mmCIF file of C-alpha atoms and ligand atoms in Angstrom:
data_model
loop_
_atom_site.group_PDB
_atom_site.id
_atom_site.type_symbol
_atom_site.label_atom_id
_atom_site.label_comp_id
_atom_site.label_asym_id
_atom_site.label_seq_id
_atom_site.Cartn_x
_atom_site.Cartn_y
_atom_site.Cartn_z
ATOM 1 C CA UNK A 1 -31.970 -17.356 14.564
ATOM 2 C CA UNK A 2 -33.047 -15.319 11.555
ATOM 3 C CA UNK A 3 -35.605 -16.935 9.248
ATOM 4 C CA UNK A 4 -35.348 -15.479 5.757
ATOM 5 C CA UNK A 5 -31.701 -14.836 6.669
ATOM 6 C CA UNK A 6 -30.508 -15.015 3.044
ATOM 7 C CA UNK A 7 -32.951 -12.327 1.916
ATOM 8 C CA UNK A 8 -32.471 -8.586 1.602
ATOM 9 C CA UNK A 9 -33.356 -7.556 5.164
ATOM 10 C CA UNK A 10 -32.358 -10.895 6.719
ATOM 11 C CA UNK A 11 -28.777 -10.721 5.443
ATOM 12 C CA UNK A 12 -28.322 -7.190 6.824
ATOM 13 C CA UNK A 13 -29.766 -8.317 10.150
ATOM 14 C CA UNK A 14 -27.415 -11.351 10.334
ATOM 15 C CA UNK A 15 -24.478 -9.055 9.642
ATOM 16 C CA UNK A 16 -25.511 -6.664 12.424
ATOM 17 C CA UNK A 17 -26.048 -9.502 14.930
ATOM 18 C CA UNK A 18 -22.630 -11.002 14.115
ATOM 19 C CA UNK A 19 -21.093 -7.562 14.654
ATOM 20 C CA UNK A 20 -22.853 -7.397 18.033
ATOM 21 C CA UNK A 21 -21.176 -10.683 19.046
ATOM 22 C CA UNK A 22 -24.124 -13.081 18.592
ATOM 23 C CA UNK A 23 -24.033 -16.637 17.263
ATOM 24 C CA UNK A 24 -26.335 -16.505 14.251
ATOM 25 C CA UNK A 25 -28.314 -19.271 12.566
ATOM 26 C CA UNK A 26 -29.848 -18.171 9.261
ATOM 27 C CA UNK A 27 -32.703 -20.336 7.988
ATOM 28 C CA UNK A 28 -33.812 -19.936 4.377
ATOM 29 C CA UNK A 29 -35.272 -21.969 1.501
ATOM 30 C CA UNK A 30 -33.886 -19.537 -1.125
ATOM 31 C CA UNK A 31 -37.323 -18.794 -2.589
ATOM 32 C CA UNK A 32 -36.438 -15.111 -3.062
ATOM 33 C CA UNK A 33 -33.075 -14.891 -1.267
ATOM 34 C CA UNK A 34 -29.644 -16.121 -2.334
ATOM 35 C CA UNK A 35 -26.478 -17.530 -0.797
ATOM 36 C CA UNK A 36 -24.634 -14.596 -2.392
ATOM 37 C CA UNK A 37 -26.274 -12.291 0.165
ATOM 38 C CA UNK A 38 -24.474 -14.059 3.018
ATOM 39 C CA UNK A 39 -21.357 -15.263 1.126
ATOM 40 C CA UNK A 40 -19.110 -12.634 2.712
ATOM 41 C CA UNK A 41 -19.664 -13.981 6.235
ATOM 42 C CA UNK A 42 -19.994 -17.685 5.429
ATOM 43 C CA UNK A 43 -16.486 -18.267 6.831
ATOM 44 C CA UNK A 44 -17.347 -16.724 10.220
ATOM 45 C CA UNK A 45 -17.447 -19.540 12.823
ATOM 46 C CA UNK A 46 -20.288 -17.717 14.590
ATOM 47 C CA UNK A 47 -22.520 -17.980 11.495
ATOM 48 C CA UNK A 48 -24.473 -20.996 10.214
ATOM 49 C CA UNK A 49 -26.767 -21.226 7.185
ATOM 50 C CA UNK A 50 -29.511 -23.867 7.092
ATOM 51 C CA UNK A 51 -31.560 -24.625 3.975
ATOM 52 C CA UNK A 52 -35.028 -25.181 5.384
ATOM 53 C CA UNK A 53 -38.620 -24.245 4.571
ATOM 54 C CA UNK A 54 -40.365 -22.804 7.658
ATOM 55 C CA UNK A 55 -43.680 -24.385 6.628
ATOM 56 C CA UNK A 56 -42.125 -27.608 8.023
ATOM 57 C CA UNK A 57 -41.294 -28.095 11.710
ATOM 58 C CA UNK A 58 -37.814 -27.186 12.865
ATOM 59 C CA UNK A 59 -36.122 -28.427 16.027
ATOM 60 C CA UNK A 60 -33.098 -26.336 17.024
ATOM 61 C CA UNK A 61 -32.018 -24.662 20.278
ATOM 62 C CA UNK A 62 -32.127 -20.880 20.094
ATOM 63 C CA UNK A 63 -32.831 -17.954 22.416
ATOM 64 C CA UNK A 64 -34.039 -15.265 20.007
ATOM 65 C CA UNK A 65 -36.007 -15.709 16.789
ATOM 66 C CA UNK A 66 -36.385 -13.017 14.144
ATOM 67 C CA UNK A 67 -39.096 -14.350 11.807
ATOM 68 C CA UNK A 68 -38.520 -12.731 8.401
ATOM 69 C CA UNK A 69 -39.140 -15.708 6.094
ATOM 70 C CA UNK A 70 -41.619 -14.604 3.406
ATOM 71 C CA UNK A 71 -41.175 -13.135 -0.068
ATOM 72 C CA UNK A 72 -41.852 -9.399 0.193
ATOM 73 C CA UNK A 73 -42.049 -8.192 -3.391
ATOM 74 C CA UNK A 74 -45.464 -8.419 -5.095
ATOM 75 C CA UNK A 75 -44.095 -10.213 -8.181
ATOM 76 C CA UNK A 76 -42.453 -12.854 -5.990
ATOM 77 C CA UNK A 77 -45.241 -13.370 -3.475
ATOM 78 C CA UNK A 78 -47.800 -13.553 -6.293
ATOM 79 C CA UNK A 79 -45.806 -16.182 -8.226
ATOM 80 C CA UNK A 80 -46.907 -18.925 -5.804
ATOM 81 C CA UNK A 81 -49.637 -17.340 -3.687
ATOM 82 C CA UNK A 82 -50.589 -20.572 -1.907
ATOM 83 C CA UNK A 83 -46.997 -21.015 -0.767
ATOM 84 C CA UNK A 84 -46.991 -17.359 0.390
ATOM 85 C CA UNK A 85 -49.942 -17.939 2.711
ATOM 86 C CA UNK A 86 -48.414 -21.207 3.936
ATOM 87 C CA UNK A 87 -45.120 -19.454 4.661
ATOM 88 C CA UNK A 88 -46.821 -16.733 6.676
ATOM 89 C CA UNK A 89 -49.290 -18.931 8.543
ATOM 90 C CA UNK A 90 -47.693 -22.405 8.869
ATOM 91 C CA UNK A 91 -44.316 -20.698 9.202
ATOM 92 C CA UNK A 92 -45.608 -18.575 12.095
ATOM 93 C CA UNK A 93 -47.145 -21.628 13.816
ATOM 94 C CA UNK A 94 -43.893 -23.583 13.568
ATOM 95 C CA UNK A 95 -41.715 -20.702 14.722
ATOM 96 C CA UNK A 96 -44.104 -19.935 17.604
ATOM 97 C CA UNK A 97 -44.073 -23.643 18.548
ATOM 98 C CA UNK A 98 -40.280 -23.515 18.505
ATOM 99 C CA UNK A 99 -40.294 -20.347 20.647
ATOM 100 C CA UNK A 100 -42.714 -21.979 23.094
ATOM 101 C CA UNK A 101 -40.538 -25.094 23.505
ATOM 102 C CA UNK A 102 -37.229 -23.202 23.787
ATOM 103 C CA UNK A 103 -38.691 -20.197 25.695
ATOM 104 C CA UNK A 104 -37.097 -17.951 23.071
ATOM 105 C CA UNK A 105 -38.171 -14.377 22.422
ATOM 106 C CA UNK A 106 -39.731 -14.093 18.974
ATOM 107 C CA UNK A 107 -40.037 -11.090 16.674
ATOM 108 C CA UNK A 108 -42.363 -11.008 13.682
ATOM 109 C CA UNK A 109 -41.524 -8.971 10.578
ATOM 110 C CA UNK A 110 -45.059 -7.821 9.817
ATOM 111 C CA UNK A 111 -45.918 -5.189 7.275
ATOM 112 C CA UNK A 112 -47.737 -1.976 6.480
ATOM 113 C CA UNK A 113 -49.759 -4.191 4.107
ATOM 114 C CA UNK A 114 -51.896 -5.174 7.111
ATOM 115 C CA UNK A 115 -53.450 -1.704 6.634
ATOM 116 C CA UNK A 116 -54.312 -2.534 2.998
ATOM 117 C CA UNK A 117 -55.406 0.507 0.981
ATOM 118 C CA UNK A 118 -55.718 2.700 4.075
ATOM 119 C CA UNK A 119 -58.605 5.060 4.765
ATOM 120 C CA UNK A 120 -56.710 6.948 7.459
ATOM 121 C CA UNK A 121 -53.482 8.765 6.853
ATOM 122 C CA UNK A 122 -50.795 8.519 8.183
ATOM 123 C CA UNK A 123 -51.378 5.030 9.580
ATOM 124 C CA UNK A 124 -51.278 4.447 13.330
ATOM 125 C CA UNK A 125 -51.064 1.021 14.976
ATOM 126 C CA UNK A 126 -54.660 1.147 16.225
ATOM 127 C CA UNK A 127 -56.055 1.338 12.675
ATOM 128 C CA UNK A 128 -57.510 -2.079 11.724
ATOM 129 C CA UNK A 129 -56.958 -1.734 8.007
ATOM 130 C CA UNK A 130 -58.838 -1.906 4.718
ATOM 131 C CA UNK A 131 -57.840 -5.174 3.096
ATOM 132 C CA UNK A 132 -59.385 -7.121 0.217
ATOM 133 C CA UNK A 133 -59.543 -10.772 1.367
ATOM 134 C CA UNK A 134 -59.772 -12.267 -2.162
ATOM 135 C CA UNK A 135 -57.495 -10.115 -4.344
ATOM 136 C CA UNK A 136 -54.058 -10.794 -5.790
ATOM 137 C CA UNK A 137 -52.307 -9.165 -2.801
ATOM 138 C CA UNK A 138 -54.399 -11.065 -0.256
ATOM 139 C CA UNK A 139 -52.045 -14.065 0.072
ATOM 140 C CA UNK A 140 -49.492 -11.670 1.523
ATOM 141 C CA UNK A 141 -51.743 -9.182 3.338
ATOM 142 C CA UNK A 142 -54.069 -11.735 4.933
ATOM 143 C CA UNK A 143 -51.194 -14.167 5.568
ATOM 144 C CA UNK A 144 -49.377 -11.459 7.523
ATOM 145 C CA UNK A 145 -52.580 -10.475 9.355
ATOM 146 C CA UNK A 146 -53.161 -14.088 10.396
ATOM 147 C CA UNK A 147 -49.532 -14.344 11.532
ATOM 148 C CA UNK A 148 -50.121 -11.318 13.799
ATOM 149 C CA UNK A 149 -53.230 -13.050 15.191
ATOM 150 C CA UNK A 150 -51.173 -16.154 15.953
ATOM 151 C CA UNK A 151 -48.468 -14.097 17.663
ATOM 152 C CA UNK A 152 -50.990 -12.404 19.949
ATOM 153 C CA UNK A 153 -52.806 -15.697 20.688
ATOM 154 C CA UNK A 154 -49.530 -17.438 21.627
ATOM 155 C CA UNK A 155 -48.809 -14.411 23.835
ATOM 156 C CA UNK A 156 -52.200 -14.518 25.577
ATOM 157 C CA UNK A 157 -52.610 -18.306 25.664
ATOM 158 C CA UNK A 158 -49.041 -19.499 26.250
ATOM 159 C CA UNK A 159 -47.300 -16.418 27.686
ATOM 160 C CA UNK A 160 -44.731 -16.150 24.889
ATOM 161 C CA UNK A 161 -42.451 -13.112 24.698
ATOM 162 C CA UNK A 162 -43.501 -11.605 21.369
ATOM 163 C CA UNK A 163 -42.437 -8.535 19.411
ATOM 164 C CA UNK A 164 -44.361 -7.461 16.317
ATOM 165 C CA UNK A 165 -43.112 -4.744 13.986
ATOM 166 C CA UNK A 166 -44.980 -3.428 10.969
ATOM 167 C CA UNK A 167 -42.404 -2.540 8.354
ATOM 168 C CA UNK A 168 -43.048 0.123 5.719
ATOM 169 C CA UNK A 169 -41.260 0.140 2.322
ATOM 170 C CA UNK A 170 -37.545 -0.363 2.956
ATOM 171 C CA UNK A 171 -34.758 -0.333 0.381
ATOM 172 C CA UNK A 172 -30.994 -0.527 0.121
ATOM 173 C CA UNK A 173 -27.992 -2.472 -1.134
ATOM 174 C CA UNK A 174 -28.449 -6.228 -1.677
ATOM 175 C CA UNK A 175 -31.962 -6.003 -3.054
ATOM 176 C CA UNK A 176 -31.995 -8.417 -5.979
ATOM 177 C CA UNK A 177 -31.889 -6.693 -9.410
ATOM 178 C CA UNK A 178 -35.019 -8.712 -10.312
ATOM 179 C CA UNK A 179 -36.664 -8.070 -6.939
ATOM 180 C CA UNK A 180 -39.413 -6.106 -8.674
ATOM 181 C CA UNK A 181 -39.973 -3.498 -5.981
ATOM 182 C CA UNK A 182 -40.000 0.095 -7.021
ATOM 183 C CA UNK A 183 -36.658 1.451 -5.753
ATOM 184 C CA UNK A 184 -34.522 -1.359 -7.175
ATOM 185 C CA UNK A 185 -36.537 -1.403 -10.418
ATOM 186 C CA UNK A 186 -36.051 2.323 -11.021
ATOM 187 C CA UNK A 187 -32.336 2.287 -10.179
ATOM 188 C CA UNK A 188 -31.605 -0.761 -12.334
ATOM 189 C CA UNK A 189 -33.623 0.673 -15.233
ATOM 190 C CA UNK A 190 -31.857 4.047 -15.004
ATOM 191 C CA UNK A 191 -28.396 2.448 -14.811
ATOM 192 C CA UNK A 192 -29.120 0.288 -17.850
ATOM 193 C CA UNK A 193 -30.604 3.206 -19.794
ATOM 194 C CA UNK A 194 -33.959 1.413 -20.032
ATOM 195 C CA UNK A 195 -37.392 3.015 -19.709
ATOM 196 C CA UNK A 196 -38.486 3.715 -16.135
ATOM 197 C CA UNK A 197 -41.800 1.933 -15.598
ATOM 198 C CA UNK A 198 -44.311 3.930 -13.566
ATOM 199 C CA UNK A 199 -47.448 1.932 -12.774
ATOM 200 C CA UNK A 200 -50.624 4.028 -12.989
ATOM 201 C CA UNK A 201 -50.305 7.825 -12.973
ATOM 202 C CA UNK A 202 -47.430 7.766 -10.480
ATOM 203 C CA UNK A 203 -49.372 9.894 -7.991
ATOM 204 C CA UNK A 204 -49.698 7.045 -5.481
ATOM 205 C CA UNK A 205 -47.383 7.583 -2.524
ATOM 206 C CA UNK A 206 -44.945 5.535 -0.468
ATOM 207 C CA UNK A 207 -42.526 6.388 2.348
ATOM 208 C CA UNK A 208 -39.065 4.876 1.949
ATOM 209 C CA UNK A 209 -36.829 3.755 4.805
ATOM 210 C CA UNK A 210 -33.120 2.975 4.374
ATOM 211 C CA UNK A 211 -32.164 -0.531 5.441
ATOM 212 C CA UNK A 212 -29.616 0.418 8.140
ATOM 213 C CA UNK A 213 -32.213 2.484 10.001
ATOM 214 C CA UNK A 214 -34.663 -0.406 9.954
ATOM 215 C CA UNK A 215 -32.118 -2.976 11.167
ATOM 216 C CA UNK A 216 -31.385 -0.730 14.147
ATOM 217 C CA UNK A 217 -35.135 -0.766 14.869
ATOM 218 C CA UNK A 218 -35.247 -4.586 14.726
ATOM 219 C CA UNK A 219 -32.527 -4.894 17.359
ATOM 220 C CA UNK A 220 -34.008 -2.188 19.605
ATOM 221 C CA UNK A 221 -37.365 -3.953 19.471
ATOM 222 C CA UNK A 222 -35.875 -7.356 20.328
ATOM 223 C CA UNK A 223 -34.024 -5.800 23.291
ATOM 224 C CA UNK A 224 -37.025 -3.838 24.575
ATOM 225 C CA UNK A 225 -38.639 -4.690 27.951
ATOM 226 C CA UNK A 226 -40.910 -7.791 28.025
ATOM 227 C CA UNK A 227 -44.102 -5.747 28.204
ATOM 228 C CA UNK A 228 -43.358 -4.170 24.805
ATOM 229 C CA UNK A 229 -45.109 -6.494 22.349
ATOM 230 C CA UNK A 230 -46.026 -4.038 19.605
ATOM 231 C CA UNK A 231 -47.360 -3.905 17.029
ATOM 232 C CA UNK A 232 -45.003 -1.006 16.299
ATOM 233 C CA UNK A 233 -44.761 0.784 12.943
ATOM 234 C CA UNK A 234 -41.269 1.126 11.503
ATOM 235 C CA UNK A 235 -40.539 3.227 8.464
ATOM 236 C CA UNK A 236 -39.483 6.657 7.335
ATOM 237 C CA UNK A 237 -42.402 9.120 7.522
ATOM 238 C CA UNK A 238 -41.177 11.214 4.572
ATOM 239 C CA UNK A 239 -43.713 10.532 1.837
ATOM 240 C CA UNK A 240 -43.124 10.783 -1.925
ATOM 241 C CA UNK A 241 -45.159 10.091 -5.017
ATOM 242 C CA UNK A 242 -43.840 7.301 -7.225
ATOM 243 C CA UNK A 243 -43.335 9.874 -9.978
ATOM 244 C CA UNK A 244 -41.178 11.994 -7.660
ATOM 245 C CA UNK A 245 -39.124 8.910 -6.861
ATOM 246 C CA UNK A 246 -38.632 8.171 -10.575
ATOM 247 C CA UNK A 247 -37.517 11.759 -11.243
ATOM 248 C CA UNK A 248 -35.120 11.753 -8.289
ATOM 249 C CA UNK A 249 -33.521 8.440 -9.300
ATOM 250 C CA UNK A 250 -33.156 9.604 -12.892
ATOM 251 C CA UNK A 251 -31.575 12.890 -11.833
ATOM 252 C CA UNK A 252 -29.123 11.111 -9.515
ATOM 253 C CA UNK A 253 -28.146 8.361 -11.968
ATOM 254 C CA UNK A 254 -28.087 10.597 -15.040
ATOM 255 C CA UNK A 255 -28.561 9.051 -18.464
ATOM 256 C CA UNK A 256 -31.359 9.144 -20.976
ATOM 257 C CA UNK A 257 -34.069 6.849 -19.637
ATOM 258 C CA UNK A 258 -37.653 7.897 -20.353
ATOM 259 C CA UNK A 259 -40.495 7.722 -17.857
ATOM 260 C CA UNK A 260 -43.192 5.386 -19.256
ATOM 261 C CA UNK A 261 -46.592 4.698 -17.750
ATOM 262 C CA UNK A 262 -47.883 1.098 -17.373
ATOM 263 C CA UNK A 263 -51.195 -0.198 -16.018
ATOM 264 C CA UNK A 264 -51.622 -0.037 -12.255
ATOM 265 C CA UNK A 265 -51.777 -3.541 -10.685
ATOM 266 C CA UNK A 266 -55.066 -4.251 -8.880
ATOM 267 C CA UNK A 267 -55.421 -3.348 -5.205
ATOM 268 C CA UNK A 268 -52.300 -1.153 -5.352
ATOM 269 C CA UNK A 269 -52.555 1.093 -2.253
ATOM 270 C CA UNK A 270 -52.937 4.795 -3.097
ATOM 271 C CA UNK A 271 -51.000 6.186 -0.176
ATOM 272 C CA UNK A 272 -48.820 4.991 2.634
ATOM 273 C CA UNK A 273 -47.045 6.827 5.424
ATOM 274 C CA UNK A 274 -46.196 5.520 8.868
ATOM 275 C CA UNK A 275 -46.970 7.303 12.086
ATOM 276 C CA UNK A 276 -43.889 6.340 14.135
ATOM 277 C CA UNK A 277 -44.770 8.052 17.418
ATOM 278 C CA UNK A 278 -44.978 4.670 19.191
ATOM 279 C CA UNK A 279 -41.492 3.582 18.038
ATOM 280 C CA UNK A 280 -40.091 6.950 19.135
ATOM 281 C CA UNK A 281 -41.741 6.814 22.549
ATOM 282 C CA UNK A 282 -41.119 3.149 23.439
ATOM 283 C CA UNK A 283 -37.827 2.428 21.658
ATOM 284 C CA UNK A 284 -36.289 5.870 21.146
ATOM 285 C CA UNK A 285 -36.130 4.897 17.461
ATOM 286 C CA UNK A 286 -36.454 7.065 14.404
ATOM 287 C CA UNK A 287 -34.792 6.882 11.002
ATOM 288 C CA UNK A 288 -31.844 9.162 10.299
ATOM 289 C CA UNK A 289 -31.007 8.478 6.628
ATOM 290 C CA UNK A 290 -32.920 10.654 4.192
ATOM 291 C CA UNK A 291 -33.986 9.517 0.734
ATOM 292 C CA UNK A 292 -31.183 11.051 -1.339
ATOM 293 C CA UNK A 293 -28.451 9.743 0.965
ATOM 294 C CA UNK A 294 -29.938 6.249 0.957
ATOM 295 C CA UNK A 295 -30.473 6.312 -2.799
ATOM 296 C CA UNK A 296 -26.871 7.387 -3.283
ATOM 297 C CA UNK A 297 -25.530 4.296 -1.483
ATOM 298 C CA UNK A 298 -28.023 2.005 -3.213
ATOM 299 C CA UNK A 299 -27.147 3.392 -6.657
ATOM 300 C CA UNK A 300 -23.425 2.873 -5.946
ATOM 301 C CA UNK A 301 -24.137 -0.720 -4.889
ATOM 302 C CA UNK A 302 -26.050 -1.481 -8.106
ATOM 303 C CA UNK A 303 -23.422 0.287 -10.255
ATOM 304 C CA UNK A 304 -20.786 -2.131 -8.936
ATOM 305 C CA UNK A 305 -23.098 -5.159 -8.958
ATOM 306 C CA UNK A 306 -24.241 -4.626 -12.539
ATOM 307 C CA UNK A 307 -20.814 -3.344 -13.650
ATOM 308 C CA UNK A 308 -22.302 -0.369 -15.482
HETATM 309 P P1 NAD B 1 -36.768 -10.985 0.630
HETATM 310 O O1 NAD B 1 -37.671 -11.631 -0.340
HETATM 311 O O2 NAD B 1 -35.456 -10.468 0.146
HETATM 312 O O3 NAD B 1 -36.461 -11.976 1.864
HETATM 313 C C1 NAD B 1 -37.319 -12.981 2.292
HETATM 314 C C2 NAD B 1 -36.488 -14.237 2.560
HETATM 315 O O4 NAD B 1 -37.342 -15.278 3.060
HETATM 316 C C3 NAD B 1 -35.834 -14.779 1.282
HETATM 317 O O5 NAD B 1 -34.471 -15.044 1.513
HETATM 318 C C4 NAD B 1 -36.629 -16.051 0.995
HETATM 319 O O6 NAD B 1 -35.876 -17.026 0.292
HETATM 320 C C5 NAD B 1 -37.024 -16.491 2.404
HETATM 321 N N1 NAD B 1 -38.190 -17.379 2.439
HETATM 322 C C6 NAD B 1 -39.362 -17.224 1.776
HETATM 323 N N2 NAD B 1 -40.191 -18.249 2.048
HETATM 324 C C7 NAD B 1 -39.533 -19.051 2.932
HETATM 325 C C8 NAD B 1 -39.856 -20.264 3.583
HETATM 326 N N3 NAD B 1 -41.049 -20.863 3.402
HETATM 327 N N4 NAD B 1 -38.932 -20.837 4.402
HETATM 328 C C9 NAD B 1 -37.722 -20.248 4.580
HETATM 329 N N5 NAD B 1 -37.360 -19.101 3.986
HETATM 330 C C10 NAD B 1 -38.259 -18.502 3.176
HETATM 331 O O7 NAD B 1 -37.597 -9.815 1.319
HETATM 332 P P2 NAD B 1 -37.193 -8.748 2.441
HETATM 333 O O8 NAD B 1 -37.463 -7.406 1.912
HETATM 334 O O9 NAD B 1 -35.863 -9.045 3.006
HETATM 335 O O10 NAD B 1 -38.310 -9.042 3.540
HETATM 336 C C11 NAD B 1 -38.035 -9.745 4.747
HETATM 337 C C12 NAD B 1 -39.264 -9.732 5.644
HETATM 338 O O11 NAD B 1 -39.629 -8.399 5.955
HETATM 339 C C13 NAD B 1 -40.491 -10.387 5.003
HETATM 340 O O12 NAD B 1 -41.180 -11.135 5.990
HETATM 341 C C14 NAD B 1 -41.323 -9.222 4.579
HETATM 342 O O13 NAD B 1 -42.694 -9.522 4.558
HETATM 343 C C15 NAD B 1 -40.984 -8.182 5.628
HETATM 344 N N6 NAD B 1 -41.195 -6.819 5.101
HETATM 345 C C16 NAD B 1 -40.282 -6.226 4.275
HETATM 346 C C17 NAD B 1 -40.529 -4.949 3.773
HETATM 347 C C18 NAD B 1 -39.554 -4.227 2.885
HETATM 348 O O14 NAD B 1 -39.870 -3.141 2.436
HETATM 349 N N7 NAD B 1 -38.372 -4.731 2.595
HETATM 350 C C19 NAD B 1 -41.711 -4.288 4.127
HETATM 351 C C20 NAD B 1 -42.620 -4.920 4.951
HETATM 352 C C21 NAD B 1 -42.346 -6.187 5.450
HETATM 353 N N1 UDP B 2 -42.682 -26.948 16.359
HETATM 354 C C1 UDP B 2 -41.442 -26.823 15.758
HETATM 355 N N2 UDP B 2 -40.329 -26.831 16.542
HETATM 356 C C2 UDP B 2 -40.381 -26.965 17.880
HETATM 357 C C3 UDP B 2 -41.658 -27.103 18.493
HETATM 358 C C4 UDP B 2 -42.790 -27.069 17.708
HETATM 359 O O1 UDP B 2 -41.340 -26.701 14.544
HETATM 360 O O2 UDP B 2 -39.329 -26.961 18.510
HETATM 361 C C5 UDP B 2 -43.860 -26.910 15.515
HETATM 362 C C6 UDP B 2 -44.651 -28.199 15.505
HETATM 363 O O3 UDP B 2 -44.819 -28.565 14.129
HETATM 364 C C7 UDP B 2 -45.985 -27.830 16.083
HETATM 365 C C8 UDP B 2 -46.064 -26.305 15.934
HETATM 366 O O4 UDP B 2 -44.712 -25.883 16.016
HETATM 367 O O5 UDP B 2 -47.058 -28.396 15.379
HETATM 368 C C9 UDP B 2 -46.852 -25.644 17.023
HETATM 369 O O6 UDP B 2 -46.345 -26.025 18.260
HETATM 370 P P1 UDP B 2 -47.242 -26.033 19.564
HETATM 371 O O7 UDP B 2 -46.410 -26.542 20.681
HETATM 372 O O8 UDP B 2 -47.853 -24.703 19.746
HETATM 373 O O9 UDP B 2 -48.449 -26.968 19.199
HETATM 374 P P2 UDP B 2 -48.640 -28.532 19.047
HETATM 375 O O10 UDP B 2 -47.299 -29.201 19.198
HETATM 376 O O11 UDP B 2 -49.573 -28.852 20.143
HETATM 377 O O12 UDP B 2 -49.221 -28.701 17.677
HETATM 378 N N1 UDP B 3 -44.200 0.567 -8.946
HETATM 379 C C1 UDP B 3 -43.961 1.251 -10.135
HETATM 380 N N2 UDP B 3 -43.032 0.747 -10.995
HETATM 381 C C2 UDP B 3 -42.304 -0.377 -10.728
HETATM 382 C C3 UDP B 3 -42.539 -1.061 -9.492
HETATM 383 C C4 UDP B 3 -43.506 -0.554 -8.633
HETATM 384 O O1 UDP B 3 -44.583 2.279 -10.418
HETATM 385 O O2 UDP B 3 -41.462 -0.750 -11.570
HETATM 386 C C5 UDP B 3 -45.196 1.131 -8.002
HETATM 387 C C6 UDP B 3 -46.224 0.137 -7.482
HETATM 388 O O3 UDP B 3 -47.345 0.059 -8.359
HETATM 389 C C7 UDP B 3 -46.586 0.747 -6.147
HETATM 390 C C8 UDP B 3 -45.281 1.396 -5.673
HETATM 391 O O4 UDP B 3 -44.490 1.569 -6.850
HETATM 392 O O5 UDP B 3 -47.549 1.756 -6.288
HETATM 393 C C9 UDP B 3 -44.510 0.565 -4.664
HETATM 394 O O6 UDP B 3 -44.390 -0.740 -5.196
HETATM 395 P P1 UDP B 3 -43.544 -1.888 -4.493
HETATM 396 O O7 UDP B 3 -43.771 -3.141 -5.279
HETATM 397 O O8 UDP B 3 -42.154 -1.442 -4.291
HETATM 398 O O9 UDP B 3 -44.161 -2.035 -3.027
HETATM 399 P P2 UDP B 3 -45.651 -2.040 -2.416
HETATM 400 O O10 UDP B 3 -46.665 -1.807 -3.498
HETATM 401 O O11 UDP B 3 -45.781 -3.377 -1.808
HETATM 402 O O12 UDP B 3 -45.631 -0.920 -1.458
#
């Protein structure tokens, strides 16, 4: 079962699991995902799509749960912040209750946002984070932190088999053109010849992982020995400023877009880079797709999708 299965990452994960020979149940309420993301395997008899909101109980029989349900882009998770916290917290309780009853293994898609605006760099899993509890990003950051707490309490109290991964910025085909995250925004703007909107001075950094690399990490984590619970960082350690990203996208797309500077949203982290030593050591995982190669495929996807 993949919650958030009609989203960007969820749809790629469903596709990979179907390819591996699994029966896949995708659960989604279509808050930020769409049926279009899974349309091309809707006819597969090994795939089922269920419209359901994980903040409500769910009784199904499954043996592995990938819990991805939660809007990931700031503009989407801030549109209904109360629902975002409910999705993370009530959703985690329900999915953990389901895992407890069915004795399923359960993997949580956590996030680098648990580190907040980090004071140590790069971030390792033992860093507890620097998070504002009452800001506009808190519904997501604190919701995901509480979900991690619940995972580890169900592990200690009820002996559940848990797997927690902390995902750093990931991009690729099938992001929604209105997703609002930086890579899709810049590509869509460049393809349409619109201004490229850099928030702040563009010197803040992020590290960008291509979706296929991350999906491989998901499956390796689920298949890891029982004692591997995480949390494990997953992302590409190559770090870029947002301005560098804008320049690279513009150079690759071509065209005449201008770089324009807009106000920086509050609590926007200044830097972010994963330390992935734990994923390398325990899972033998590291990303192999570098930024330009991943951008190339993503640009081609959007060119076709937008017909430009
Ligand atoms: P996305 O918004 O494309 O996908 C999230 C999916 O969850 C959507 O299909 C949405 O409709 C669904 N959803 C939201 N609330 C739900 C609810 N209450 N019940 C059922 N379904 C619900 O985002 P994504 O990038 O695919 O992210 C997937 C997961 O990975 C999220 O949990 C996110 O926090 C995590 N993550 C992603 C990134 C990244 O860079 N892509 C980074 C860190 C963490
Ligand atoms: N739950 C669910 N599906 C199941 C089992 C449980 O959705 O198959 C939900 C149910 O709403 C419950 C929550 O998960 O409240 C937590 O379950 P747990 O067994 O931990 O606690 P309890 O049932 O005692 O509240
Ligand atoms: N950003 C930007 N222009 C955009 C969208 C985002 O400059 O059109 C910046 C944003 O302020 C942040 C970085 O790019 O510093 C990454 O933003 P995103 O929303 O992709 O992810 P997150 O902030 O959650 O890492």
